[in-house]
Amino acid sequence: MSPLHGLTIDSIRSGLLEKKFSAEELAKQTLAYAEAENPKTNAYLTLSSERALKTAREVDAKIAKGEDPGALAGVPLAVKDVILTRGLRTTCASKLLANYIPPYDATAVIRLEQAGGVIVGKTNCDEFAMGSSNENSAFGPVRNPVALDRVPGGSSGGSAAVVAQDTAVVSLGSDTGGSIRQPASFCGITGVTPTYGRVSRYGLTAFASSLDHIGPFGKTTRDAATLLQVIAGRDEMDATSAAAPVPDYTAALDGNVKGVKIGLPSEYFDGLASDTGDRVMAAVEVLRKLGAEIVDIHLPHTAYAIAAYYIVCTAEASANLARYDGVRYTTRSAEAHTLAEMYRMTRDEGFGDECKRRIMLGAYVLSTGYYDAYYLKAQRVRNLITRDFTQAFEQVNAIVAPVSPFPAFKIGEKVNDPVAMYLSDIYTITGSLAGIPCMSVPCGRTRENLPVGLQILTRHFDETTMFRVAHAYEMAAN
Ligand code: GLN
């Protein structure tokens, strides 16, 4: 059994303070277990033994001296491989960066380690975070620990899988259009996309900069909230990080949702697998019984979200991926003789099909003559979607919805149909376009025993209400 089985951030802290185990022992056991179990899922791309043991020993030394060991003291955790770690290979699950060693740490990584968090390893994902199944990784797909013939979701599939597999207690993922919430729902854990700007993106490899977020995964709302607390807040290194004060998230976890108005958007219940819809509606009933007031609402521009998202994100991706050209970061084609050949051949050999598709789509929608017809129009639709939410939040404090129209699908099932794959993001993309906080909390299983997620969305910077609703539901349902 995993040495992490049943452990949370709080129970690790008390275990350390009561001297039941040391951070070093826990790190060693976790690394050994992760090494033995990883072949089943392929969730870790790199294990970072040396770094993990160094941090763990520092935590033990602080405890021995009677100092505060930090909010994440001794907690074994994992980081998605699109987030930079100094001196530790960061591949973005791309052949191009197979040997890339970053010269600096992402701000979120610095904050994790300052709080005593022990980085066990870097997790597999879709190449440059583009995908919904983790099948676009140059290092092979991740298998869902709940059902090994199924995908864990994507793009942060590895970060969700390690928590579900008990090879990490919590982890960091990134979300551009659903990449934290959807894998969390597929793997039966909790995943949080904070407000855009809540967490610094410094050191997060850019996919679509106006949509990219770093966020936490955990087994409980409390663990996810604690992790967010550590990484949130203004960072001088990211001009888009917000100066808004970060409230004490765990203080809101009191189980009280009496009188909280929760909106149920009718547009999110069309085309839903019946099992998934049943689970979500059962969760809504739990919230109603707890005293929440359920209100029917409308988000009328939902139908245009996928089209708008796949224009905005490809446009930004085509610009962001231009830097992988064989000059600075990447491997370089050995066959090229001229500069132009080097660019072309490096990119042709290095990028996987999905990245190439997005670069081409993005270059197309930004080109002269098409810019107004596609890119500008998509930006207008994005504003309308944001306005839908702003208007809904005049009526309600939170919105609940499904995360994905269906549970985890079989590996290979959608891989040759990009449009079907894109449609799996239909309920997550809207929150990303609006930049509001949204999360997935487990809400039971289908008849095939596959996890379903309940999505909770709130106003910009109101993560507190989102956590309050999630936690109250979690307490009542379990
Ligand atoms: N599945 C979506 C995409 O492929 C979202 C990815 C993400 O959030 N990084 O773009």
PDB file of C-alpha atoms in Angstrom, residues 276-385:
ATOM      1  CA  THR A 276     -23.306  12.128 -15.588  1.00  0.00           C
ATOM      2  CA  GLY A 277     -26.393  14.334 -15.472  1.00  0.00           C
ATOM      3  CA  ASP A 278     -27.926  12.150 -12.747  1.00  0.00           C
ATOM      4  CA  ARG A 279     -24.845  12.418 -10.551  1.00  0.00           C
ATOM      5  CA  VAL A 280     -24.676  16.200 -10.972  1.00  0.00           C
ATOM      6  CA  MET A 281     -28.392  16.613 -10.173  1.00  0.00           C
ATOM      7  CA  ALA A 282     -28.018  14.395  -7.102  1.00  0.00           C
ATOM      8  CA  ALA A 283     -25.237  16.725  -5.921  1.00  0.00           C
ATOM      9  CA  VAL A 284     -27.512  19.730  -6.500  1.00  0.00           C
ATOM     10  CA  GLU A 285     -30.117  18.055  -4.261  1.00  0.00           C
ATOM     11  CA  VAL A 286     -27.502  17.617  -1.519  1.00  0.00           C
ATOM     12  CA  LEU A 287     -26.736  21.349  -1.692  1.00  0.00           C
ATOM     13  CA  ARG A 288     -30.454  22.183  -1.596  1.00  0.00           C
ATOM     14  CA  LYS A 289     -30.890  20.036   1.534  1.00  0.00           C
ATOM     15  CA  LEU A 290     -27.981  21.906   3.138  1.00  0.00           C
ATOM     16  CA  GLY A 291     -29.989  25.105   2.752  1.00  0.00           C
ATOM     17  CA  ALA A 292     -28.657  26.517  -0.520  1.00  0.00           C
ATOM     18  CA  GLU A 293     -31.216  28.186  -2.745  1.00  0.00           C
ATOM     19  CA  ILE A 294     -31.156  26.683  -6.251  1.00  0.00           C
ATOM     20  CA  VAL A 295     -32.014  29.134  -9.039  1.00  0.00           C
ATOM     21  CA  ASP A 296     -32.409  28.400 -12.772  1.00  0.00           C
ATOM     22  CA  ILE A 297     -30.191  30.690 -14.822  1.00  0.00           C
ATOM     23  CA  HIS A 298     -29.110  31.193 -18.429  1.00  0.00           C
ATOM     24  CA  LEU A 299     -25.702  31.656 -19.983  1.00  0.00           C
ATOM     25  CA  PRO A 300     -26.945  32.280 -23.529  1.00  0.00           C
ATOM     26  CA  HIS A 301     -23.612  32.507 -25.386  1.00  0.00           C
ATOM     27  CA  THR A 302     -22.369  29.087 -24.212  1.00  0.00           C
ATOM     28  CA  ALA A 303     -22.923  27.553 -27.654  1.00  0.00           C
ATOM     29  CA  TYR A 304     -20.214  29.778 -29.188  1.00  0.00           C
ATOM     30  CA  ALA A 305     -17.546  29.082 -26.572  1.00  0.00           C
ATOM     31  CA  ILE A 306     -15.709  26.217 -28.276  1.00  0.00           C
ATOM     32  CA  ALA A 307     -15.405  28.084 -31.565  1.00  0.00           C
ATOM     33  CA  ALA A 308     -14.176  31.238 -29.834  1.00  0.00           C
ATOM     34  CA  TYR A 309     -11.739  29.331 -27.618  1.00  0.00           C
ATOM     35  CA  TYR A 310     -10.131  27.391 -30.473  1.00  0.00           C
ATOM     36  CA  ILE A 311      -9.539  30.670 -32.336  1.00  0.00           C
ATOM     37  CA  VAL A 312      -8.131  32.637 -29.377  1.00  0.00           C
ATOM     38  CA  CYS A 313      -5.994  29.785 -28.052  1.00  0.00           C
ATOM     39  CA  THR A 314      -4.554  28.764 -31.419  1.00  0.00           C
ATOM     40  CA  ALA A 315      -3.760  32.384 -32.288  1.00  0.00           C
ATOM     41  CA  GLU A 316      -1.845  32.846 -29.047  1.00  0.00           C
ATOM     42  CA  ALA A 317      -0.228  29.404 -29.307  1.00  0.00           C
ATOM     43  CA  SER A 318       1.086  30.053 -32.814  1.00  0.00           C
ATOM     44  CA  ALA A 319       2.903  33.127 -31.473  1.00  0.00           C
ATOM     45  CA  ASN A 320       4.098  31.479 -28.238  1.00  0.00           C
ATOM     46  CA  LEU A 321       5.455  28.360 -29.951  1.00  0.00           C
ATOM     47  CA  ALA A 322       7.497  30.397 -32.445  1.00  0.00           C
ATOM     48  CA  ARG A 323      10.421  30.346 -29.988  1.00  0.00           C
ATOM     49  CA  TYR A 324      10.964  26.590 -30.392  1.00  0.00           C
ATOM     50  CA  ASP A 325      13.061  26.826 -33.511  1.00  0.00           C
ATOM     51  CA  GLY A 326      16.326  25.045 -32.799  1.00  0.00           C
ATOM     52  CA  VAL A 327      18.166  28.217 -31.776  1.00  0.00           C
ATOM     53  CA  ARG A 328      17.943  28.426 -27.997  1.00  0.00           C
ATOM     54  CA  TYR A 329      15.919  25.906 -26.008  1.00  0.00           C
ATOM     55  CA  THR A 330      15.283  22.925 -28.162  1.00  0.00           C
ATOM     56  CA  THR A 331      16.983  19.985 -29.739  1.00  0.00           C
ATOM     57  CA  ARG A 332      18.072  20.871 -33.289  1.00  0.00           C
ATOM     58  CA  SER A 333      17.592  18.968 -36.517  1.00  0.00           C
ATOM     59  CA  ALA A 334      20.841  17.253 -37.473  1.00  0.00           C
ATOM     60  CA  GLU A 335      19.940  17.244 -41.158  1.00  0.00           C
ATOM     61  CA  ALA A 336      19.648  21.000 -41.739  1.00  0.00           C
ATOM     62  CA  HIS A 337      22.246  22.871 -43.788  1.00  0.00           C
ATOM     63  CA  THR A 338      20.842  26.414 -43.865  1.00  0.00           C
ATOM     64  CA  LEU A 339      19.177  28.607 -41.243  1.00  0.00           C
ATOM     65  CA  ALA A 340      15.763  28.343 -42.897  1.00  0.00           C
ATOM     66  CA  GLU A 341      16.150  24.570 -43.059  1.00  0.00           C
ATOM     67  CA  MET A 342      17.105  24.459 -39.402  1.00  0.00           C
ATOM     68  CA  TYR A 343      13.902  26.238 -38.370  1.00  0.00           C
ATOM     69  CA  ARG A 344      11.730  24.169 -40.657  1.00  0.00           C
ATOM     70  CA  MET A 345      13.242  20.773 -39.977  1.00  0.00           C
ATOM     71  CA  THR A 346      13.596  21.258 -36.225  1.00  0.00           C
ATOM     72  CA  ARG A 347       9.915  22.173 -35.975  1.00  0.00           C
ATOM     73  CA  ASP A 348       8.820  19.473 -38.399  1.00  0.00           C
ATOM     74  CA  GLU A 349      10.698  16.736 -36.536  1.00  0.00           C
ATOM     75  CA  GLY A 350      10.027  18.077 -33.058  1.00  0.00           C
ATOM     76  CA  PHE A 351       6.374  19.071 -32.795  1.00  0.00           C
ATOM     77  CA  GLY A 352       3.629  16.471 -32.548  1.00  0.00           C
ATOM     78  CA  ASP A 353       0.539  16.589 -34.783  1.00  0.00           C
ATOM     79  CA  GLU A 354      -1.684  18.535 -32.380  1.00  0.00           C
ATOM     80  CA  CYS A 355       0.862  21.328 -31.923  1.00  0.00           C
ATOM     81  CA  LYS A 356       1.308  21.568 -35.687  1.00  0.00           C
ATOM     82  CA  ARG A 357      -2.458  21.727 -36.159  1.00  0.00           C
ATOM     83  CA  ARG A 358      -2.718  24.599 -33.666  1.00  0.00           C
ATOM     84  CA  ILE A 359       0.219  26.524 -35.118  1.00  0.00           C
ATOM     85  CA  MET A 360      -1.376  26.345 -38.564  1.00  0.00           C
ATOM     86  CA  LEU A 361      -4.864  27.275 -37.322  1.00  0.00           C
ATOM     87  CA  GLY A 362      -3.433  30.139 -35.279  1.00  0.00           C
ATOM     88  CA  ALA A 363      -1.341  31.533 -38.111  1.00  0.00           C
ATOM     89  CA  TYR A 364      -4.419  31.351 -40.346  1.00  0.00           C
ATOM     90  CA  VAL A 365      -6.810  33.208 -38.032  1.00  0.00           C
ATOM     91  CA  LEU A 366      -4.243  35.965 -37.471  1.00  0.00           C
ATOM     92  CA  SER A 367      -3.345  36.482 -41.117  1.00  0.00           C
ATOM     93  CA  THR A 368      -4.278  39.608 -43.072  1.00  0.00           C
ATOM     94  CA  GLY A 369      -7.887  39.523 -44.164  1.00  0.00           C
ATOM     95  CA  TYR A 370      -8.846  36.835 -41.661  1.00  0.00           C
ATOM     96  CA  TYR A 371      -7.899  38.700 -38.495  1.00  0.00           C
ATOM     97  CA  ASP A 372     -11.191  40.639 -38.342  1.00  0.00           C
ATOM     98  CA  ALA A 373     -13.311  37.739 -39.497  1.00  0.00           C
ATOM     99  CA  TYR A 374     -11.945  35.258 -36.978  1.00  0.00           C
ATOM    100  CA  TYR A 375      -9.697  36.599 -34.237  1.00  0.00           C
ATOM    101  CA  LEU A 376     -11.501  39.875 -33.574  1.00  0.00           C
ATOM    102  CA  LYS A 377     -14.891  38.192 -33.722  1.00  0.00           C
ATOM    103  CA  ALA A 378     -13.748  35.508 -31.286  1.00  0.00           C
ATOM    104  CA  GLN A 379     -12.584  38.235 -28.876  1.00  0.00           C
ATOM    105  CA  ARG A 380     -16.047  39.804 -29.085  1.00  0.00           C
ATOM    106  CA  VAL A 381     -17.667  36.459 -28.316  1.00  0.00           C
ATOM    107  CA  ARG A 382     -15.288  36.076 -25.385  1.00  0.00           C
ATOM    108  CA  ASN A 383     -16.589  39.399 -24.015  1.00  0.00           C
ATOM    109  CA  LEU A 384     -20.192  38.237 -24.416  1.00  0.00           C
ATOM    110  CA  ILE A 385     -19.438  35.022 -22.541  1.00  0.00           C
TER     111      ILE A 385
END
